CSV table of C-alpha atoms and ligand atoms in Angstrom, one decimal:
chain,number,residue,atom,x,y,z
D,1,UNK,CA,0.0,0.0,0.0
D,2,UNK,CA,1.1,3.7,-0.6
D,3,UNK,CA,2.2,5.3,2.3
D,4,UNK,CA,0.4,9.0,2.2
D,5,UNK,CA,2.7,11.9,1.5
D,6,UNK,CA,2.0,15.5,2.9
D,7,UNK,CA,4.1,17.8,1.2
D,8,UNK,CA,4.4,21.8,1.8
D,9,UNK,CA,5.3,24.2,-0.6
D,10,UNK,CA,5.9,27.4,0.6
D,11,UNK,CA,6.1,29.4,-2.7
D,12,UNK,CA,7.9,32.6,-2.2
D,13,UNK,CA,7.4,32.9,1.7
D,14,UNK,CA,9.1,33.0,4.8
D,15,UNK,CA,12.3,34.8,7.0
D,16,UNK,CA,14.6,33.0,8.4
D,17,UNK,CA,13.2,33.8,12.1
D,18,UNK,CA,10.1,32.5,11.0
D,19,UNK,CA,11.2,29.4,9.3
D,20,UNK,CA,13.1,28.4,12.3
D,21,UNK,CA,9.7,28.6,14.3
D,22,UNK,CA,7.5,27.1,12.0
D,23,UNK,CA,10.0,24.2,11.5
D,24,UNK,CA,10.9,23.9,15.2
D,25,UNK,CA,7.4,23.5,15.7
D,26,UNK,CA,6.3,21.4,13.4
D,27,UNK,CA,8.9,18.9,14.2
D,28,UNK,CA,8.0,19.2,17.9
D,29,UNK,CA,4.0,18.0,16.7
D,30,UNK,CA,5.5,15.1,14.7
D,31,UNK,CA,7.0,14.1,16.8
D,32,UNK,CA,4.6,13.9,19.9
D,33,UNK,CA,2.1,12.0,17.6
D,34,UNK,CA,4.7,9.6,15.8
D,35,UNK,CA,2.9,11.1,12.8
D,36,UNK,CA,6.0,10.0,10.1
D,37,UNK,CA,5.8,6.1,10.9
D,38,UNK,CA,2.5,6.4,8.4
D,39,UNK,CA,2.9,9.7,6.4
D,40,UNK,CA,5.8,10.8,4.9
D,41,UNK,CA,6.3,14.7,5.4
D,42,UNK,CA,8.4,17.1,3.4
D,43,UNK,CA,8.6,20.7,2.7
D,44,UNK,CA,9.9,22.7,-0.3
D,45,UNK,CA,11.4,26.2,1.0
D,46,UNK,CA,12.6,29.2,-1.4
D,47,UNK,CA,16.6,28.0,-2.3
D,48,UNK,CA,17.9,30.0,-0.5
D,49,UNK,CA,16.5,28.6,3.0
D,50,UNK,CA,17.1,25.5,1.6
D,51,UNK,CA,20.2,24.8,3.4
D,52,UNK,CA,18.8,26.7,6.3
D,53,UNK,CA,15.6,24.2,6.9
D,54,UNK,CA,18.1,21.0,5.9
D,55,UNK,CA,20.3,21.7,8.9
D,56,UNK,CA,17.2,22.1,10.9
D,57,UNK,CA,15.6,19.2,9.8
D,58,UNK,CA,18.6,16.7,9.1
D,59,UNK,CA,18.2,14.4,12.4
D,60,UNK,CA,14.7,13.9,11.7
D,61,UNK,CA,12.0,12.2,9.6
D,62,UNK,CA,10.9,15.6,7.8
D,63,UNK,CA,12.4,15.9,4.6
D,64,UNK,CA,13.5,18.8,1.8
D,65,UNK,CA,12.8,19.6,-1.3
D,66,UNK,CA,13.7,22.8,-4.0
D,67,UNK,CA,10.4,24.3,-5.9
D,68,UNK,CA,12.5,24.6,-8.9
D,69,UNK,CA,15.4,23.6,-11.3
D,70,UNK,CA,17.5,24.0,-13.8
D,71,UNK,CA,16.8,21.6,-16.9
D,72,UNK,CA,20.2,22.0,-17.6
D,73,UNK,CA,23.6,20.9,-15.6
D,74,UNK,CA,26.0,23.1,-14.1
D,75,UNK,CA,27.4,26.0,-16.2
D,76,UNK,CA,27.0,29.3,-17.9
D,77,UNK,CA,23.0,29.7,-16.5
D,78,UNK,CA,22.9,32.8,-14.6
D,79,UNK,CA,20.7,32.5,-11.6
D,80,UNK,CA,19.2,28.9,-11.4
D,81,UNK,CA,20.2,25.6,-9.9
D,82,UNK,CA,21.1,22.5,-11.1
D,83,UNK,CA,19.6,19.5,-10.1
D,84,UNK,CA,23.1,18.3,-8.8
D,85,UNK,CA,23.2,21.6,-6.9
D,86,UNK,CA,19.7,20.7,-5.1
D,87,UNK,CA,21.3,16.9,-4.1
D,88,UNK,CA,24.7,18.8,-2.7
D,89,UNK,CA,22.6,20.5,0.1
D,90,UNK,CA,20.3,17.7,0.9
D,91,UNK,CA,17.2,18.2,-1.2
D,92,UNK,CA,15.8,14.9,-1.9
D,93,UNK,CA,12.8,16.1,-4.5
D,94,UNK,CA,11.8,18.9,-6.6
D,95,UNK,CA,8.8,20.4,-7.8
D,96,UNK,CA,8.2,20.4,-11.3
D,97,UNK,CA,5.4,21.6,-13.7
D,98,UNK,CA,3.5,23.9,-10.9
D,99,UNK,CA,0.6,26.1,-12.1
D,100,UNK,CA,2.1,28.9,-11.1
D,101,UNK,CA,5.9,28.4,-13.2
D,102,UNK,CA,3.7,27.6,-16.0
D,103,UNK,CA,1.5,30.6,-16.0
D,104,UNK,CA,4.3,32.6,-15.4
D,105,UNK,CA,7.9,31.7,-16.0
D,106,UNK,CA,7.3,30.0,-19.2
D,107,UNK,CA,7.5,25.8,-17.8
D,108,UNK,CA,6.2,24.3,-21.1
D,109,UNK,CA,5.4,21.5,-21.8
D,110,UNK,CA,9.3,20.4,-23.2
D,111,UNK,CA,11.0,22.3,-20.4
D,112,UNK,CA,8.4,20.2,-17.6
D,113,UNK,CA,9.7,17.1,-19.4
D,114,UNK,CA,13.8,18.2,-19.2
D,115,UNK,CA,13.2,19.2,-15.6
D,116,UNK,CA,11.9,16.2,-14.7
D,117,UNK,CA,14.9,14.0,-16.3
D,118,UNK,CA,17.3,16.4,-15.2
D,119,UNK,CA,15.7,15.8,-11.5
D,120,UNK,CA,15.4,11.8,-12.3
D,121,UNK,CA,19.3,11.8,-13.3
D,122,UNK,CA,20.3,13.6,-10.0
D,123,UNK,CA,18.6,10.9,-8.0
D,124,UNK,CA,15.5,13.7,-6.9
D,125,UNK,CA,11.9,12.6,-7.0
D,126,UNK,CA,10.2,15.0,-9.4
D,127,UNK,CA,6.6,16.1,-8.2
D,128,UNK,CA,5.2,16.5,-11.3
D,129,UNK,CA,2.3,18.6,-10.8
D,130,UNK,CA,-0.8,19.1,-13.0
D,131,UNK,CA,-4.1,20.2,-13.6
D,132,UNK,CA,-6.4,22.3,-15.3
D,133,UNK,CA,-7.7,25.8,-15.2
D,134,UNK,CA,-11.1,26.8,-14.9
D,135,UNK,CA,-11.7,27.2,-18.8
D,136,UNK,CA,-10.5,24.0,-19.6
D,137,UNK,CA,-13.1,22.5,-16.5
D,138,UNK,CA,-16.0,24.6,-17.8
D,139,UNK,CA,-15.3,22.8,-21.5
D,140,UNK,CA,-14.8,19.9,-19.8
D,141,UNK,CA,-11.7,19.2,-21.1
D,142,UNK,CA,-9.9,18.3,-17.6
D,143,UNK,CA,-9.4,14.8,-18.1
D,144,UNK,CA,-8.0,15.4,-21.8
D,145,UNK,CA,-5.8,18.5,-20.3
D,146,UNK,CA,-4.1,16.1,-17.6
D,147,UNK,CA,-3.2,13.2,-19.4
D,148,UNK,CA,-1.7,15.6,-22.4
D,149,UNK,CA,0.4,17.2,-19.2
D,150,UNK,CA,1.6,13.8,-17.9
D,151,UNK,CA,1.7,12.1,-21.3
D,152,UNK,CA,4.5,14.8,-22.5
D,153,UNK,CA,5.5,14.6,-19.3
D,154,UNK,CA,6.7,10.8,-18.9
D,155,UNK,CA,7.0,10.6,-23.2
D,156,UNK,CA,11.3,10.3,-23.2
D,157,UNK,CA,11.2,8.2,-19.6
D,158,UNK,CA,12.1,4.5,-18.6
D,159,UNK,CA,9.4,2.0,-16.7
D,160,UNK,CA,11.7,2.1,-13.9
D,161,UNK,CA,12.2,6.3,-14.0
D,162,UNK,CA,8.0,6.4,-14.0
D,163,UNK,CA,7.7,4.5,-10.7
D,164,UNK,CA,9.8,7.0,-9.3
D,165,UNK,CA,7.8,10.0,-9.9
D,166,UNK,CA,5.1,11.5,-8.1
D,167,UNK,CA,2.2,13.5,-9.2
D,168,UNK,CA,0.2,16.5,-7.6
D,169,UNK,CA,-3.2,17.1,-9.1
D,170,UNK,CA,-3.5,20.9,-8.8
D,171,UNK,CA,-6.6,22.5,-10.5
D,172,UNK,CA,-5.6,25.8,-11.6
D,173,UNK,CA,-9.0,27.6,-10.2
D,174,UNK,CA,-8.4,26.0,-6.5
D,175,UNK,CA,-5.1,27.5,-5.9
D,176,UNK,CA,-4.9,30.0,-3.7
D,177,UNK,CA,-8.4,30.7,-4.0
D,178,UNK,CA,-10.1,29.0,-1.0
D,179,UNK,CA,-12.2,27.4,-3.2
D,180,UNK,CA,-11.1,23.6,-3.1
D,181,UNK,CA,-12.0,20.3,-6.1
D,182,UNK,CA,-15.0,18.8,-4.0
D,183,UNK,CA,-13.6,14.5,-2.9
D,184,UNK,CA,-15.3,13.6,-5.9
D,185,UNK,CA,-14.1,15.9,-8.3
D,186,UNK,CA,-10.7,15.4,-6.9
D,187,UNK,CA,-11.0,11.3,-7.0
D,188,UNK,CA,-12.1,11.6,-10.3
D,189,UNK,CA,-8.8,13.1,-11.9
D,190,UNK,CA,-6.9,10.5,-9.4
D,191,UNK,CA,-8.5,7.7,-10.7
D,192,UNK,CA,-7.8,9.0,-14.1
D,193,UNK,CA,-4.0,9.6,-13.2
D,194,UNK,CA,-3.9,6.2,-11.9
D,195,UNK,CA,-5.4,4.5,-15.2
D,196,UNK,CA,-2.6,6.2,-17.1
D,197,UNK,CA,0.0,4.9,-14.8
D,198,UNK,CA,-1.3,1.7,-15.2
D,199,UNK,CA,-0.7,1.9,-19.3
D,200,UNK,CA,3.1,1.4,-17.4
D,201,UNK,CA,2.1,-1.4,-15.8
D,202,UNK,CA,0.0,-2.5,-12.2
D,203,UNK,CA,3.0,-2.0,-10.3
D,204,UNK,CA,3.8,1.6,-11.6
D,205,UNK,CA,0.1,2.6,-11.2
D,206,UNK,CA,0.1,1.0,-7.2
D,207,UNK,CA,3.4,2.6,-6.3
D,208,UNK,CA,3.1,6.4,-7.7
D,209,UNK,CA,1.3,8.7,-5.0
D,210,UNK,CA,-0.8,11.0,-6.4
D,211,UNK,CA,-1.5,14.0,-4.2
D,212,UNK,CA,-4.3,16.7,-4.2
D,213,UNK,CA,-3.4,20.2,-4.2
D,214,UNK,CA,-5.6,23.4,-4.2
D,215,UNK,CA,-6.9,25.1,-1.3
D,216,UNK,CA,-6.4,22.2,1.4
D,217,UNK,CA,-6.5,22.8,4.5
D,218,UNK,CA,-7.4,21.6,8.4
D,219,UNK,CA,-10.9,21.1,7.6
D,220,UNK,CA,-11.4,19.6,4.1
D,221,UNK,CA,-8.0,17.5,3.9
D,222,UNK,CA,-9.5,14.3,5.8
D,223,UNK,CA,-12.7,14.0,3.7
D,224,UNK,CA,-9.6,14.6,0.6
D,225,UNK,CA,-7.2,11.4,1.9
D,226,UNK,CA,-10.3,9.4,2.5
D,227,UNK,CA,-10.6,9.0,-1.2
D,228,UNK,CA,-9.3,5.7,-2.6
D,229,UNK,CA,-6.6,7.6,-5.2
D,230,UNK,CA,-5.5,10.1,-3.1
D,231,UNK,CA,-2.5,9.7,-1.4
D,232,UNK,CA,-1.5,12.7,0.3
D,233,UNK,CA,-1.7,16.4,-0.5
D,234,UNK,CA,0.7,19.2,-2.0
D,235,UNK,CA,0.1,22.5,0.4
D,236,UNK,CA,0.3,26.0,0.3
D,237,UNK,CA,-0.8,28.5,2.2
D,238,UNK,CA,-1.9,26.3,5.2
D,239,UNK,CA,1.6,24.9,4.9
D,240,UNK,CA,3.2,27.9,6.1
D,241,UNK,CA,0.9,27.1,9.7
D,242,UNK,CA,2.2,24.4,12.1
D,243,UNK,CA,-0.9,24.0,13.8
D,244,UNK,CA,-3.0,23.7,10.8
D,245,UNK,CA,-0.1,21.6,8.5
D,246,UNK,CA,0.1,19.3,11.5
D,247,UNK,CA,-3.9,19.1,11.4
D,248,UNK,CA,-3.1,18.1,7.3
D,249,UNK,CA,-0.6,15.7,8.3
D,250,UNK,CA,-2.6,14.3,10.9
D,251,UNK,CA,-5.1,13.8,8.6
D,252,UNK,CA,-3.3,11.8,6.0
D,253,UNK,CA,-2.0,9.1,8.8
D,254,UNK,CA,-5.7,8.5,9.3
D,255,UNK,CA,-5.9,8.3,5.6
D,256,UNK,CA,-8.0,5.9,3.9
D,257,UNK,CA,-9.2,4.6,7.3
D,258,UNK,CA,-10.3,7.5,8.7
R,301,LIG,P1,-2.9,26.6,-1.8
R,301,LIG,O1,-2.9,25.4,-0.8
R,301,LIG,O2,-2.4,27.9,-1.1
R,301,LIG,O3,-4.1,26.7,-2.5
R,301,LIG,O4,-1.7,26.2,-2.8
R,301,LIG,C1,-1.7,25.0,-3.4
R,301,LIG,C2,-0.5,24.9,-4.2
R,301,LIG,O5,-0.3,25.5,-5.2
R,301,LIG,C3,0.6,24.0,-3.7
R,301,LIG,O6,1.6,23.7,-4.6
């Protein structure tokens, strides 16, 4: 079975005063409740607190990831990172793909696809994010506009590269809006995802997690992680909470049980 994964992403936030606190305190709640023997935990800080939450974090069971890279390896690339760069100071994943890169800093498809070898060749785990935005919803072209995202996505990779990947649903129109995919609109993509990982093979479509992102938070993530392809969630603004991305973490170790 897939152990759930709670992963926050902090986008461009945080001091280091504060990062200390939040991290000191979420580490503190983990810990009292055991919470990482059934959910992994990790959290994807600006680089350049990177190295600053991996000290922080390095004796425990909370791990670190980048929210970028560099499709390319080290050279003449003024101002990004290398993938090889994010291993050196103890990143173990990246995110790749987000809504917010593609929007904005012109992720295409191609570039989504180099990033995520370029991660794959470092030895990160690329979360490959997806989803659509409320246009493509509205024309109800979500299922075609996710599997053209992870078709292009995966198109250059080896069986054994696809197991190692894993994928955050994001619908464009529930980030950062406080408007969140209802469980079933949510499952629905999952289940989706989860036939195309199949095309792979069973055991590529049983081990990939596939977490829901957009707008979770303490409330709505366990009736999220109760659903049977959801296996975890990709946070944002509740992320940058303890008490409330303990409440999200404490949610996903109930899981599908709860
Ligand atoms: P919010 O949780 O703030 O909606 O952000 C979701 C997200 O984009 C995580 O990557």
């Amino acid at each position: 079975m897939r152990k759930t994964l709670v992963a926050g992403n902090w986008k461009m936030n945080g001091r280091v005063v504060q990062n200390d606190e939040l991290v000191t305190t979420v580490l503190a709640g983990l810990a009292e409740q055991a919470l990482t023997e059934q959910v992994d935990v990790m959290v994807f800080p600006p680089s350049v607190y990177i190295a600053q939450v991996e000290a922080a974090t390095r004796e425990s069971a909370l791990s670190v990831g980048a929210q970028n890279l560099c499709e390319f390896a080290d050279g003449a690339y003024t101002g990004e990172l290398s993938a090889e760069m994010l291993v050196d100071v103890g990143c173990s994943a990246v995110l790749i793909g987000h809504s917010e890169r593609r929007a904005m800093f012109g992720d295409d498809e191609q570039r989504v696809a180099e990033k995520v070898k370029a991660a794959l060749v470092a030895g990160l785990t690329p979360v490959l994010c997806l989803g659509e935005s409320l246009e493509q919803r509205d024309a109800e072209q979500t299922l075609s506009v996710v599997t053209e995202q992870f078709k292009s996505a995966v198109a250059g990779l080896k069986l054994p590269e696809i197991t190692r990947l894993v994928l955050a649903y994001e619908p464009v129109w529930a980030i950062g809006t406080g408007r969140t995919a209802t469980p079933e609109q949510a499952q629905e993509v999952h289940a989706h995802l989860r036939v195309l990982l199949a095309e792979y093979g069973q055991s590529v479509a049983d081990t990939v997690r596939v977490l829901y992102g957009g707008s979770v938070n303490a409330d709505n993530a366990a009736a999220l992680f109760a659903q049977q392809d959801i296996d975890g969630g990709l946070i944002g603004g509740a992320s940058l909470k303890a008490k409330d991305f303990l409440a999200i973490c404490q949610a996903a170790a109930v899981g599908r049980d709860g």
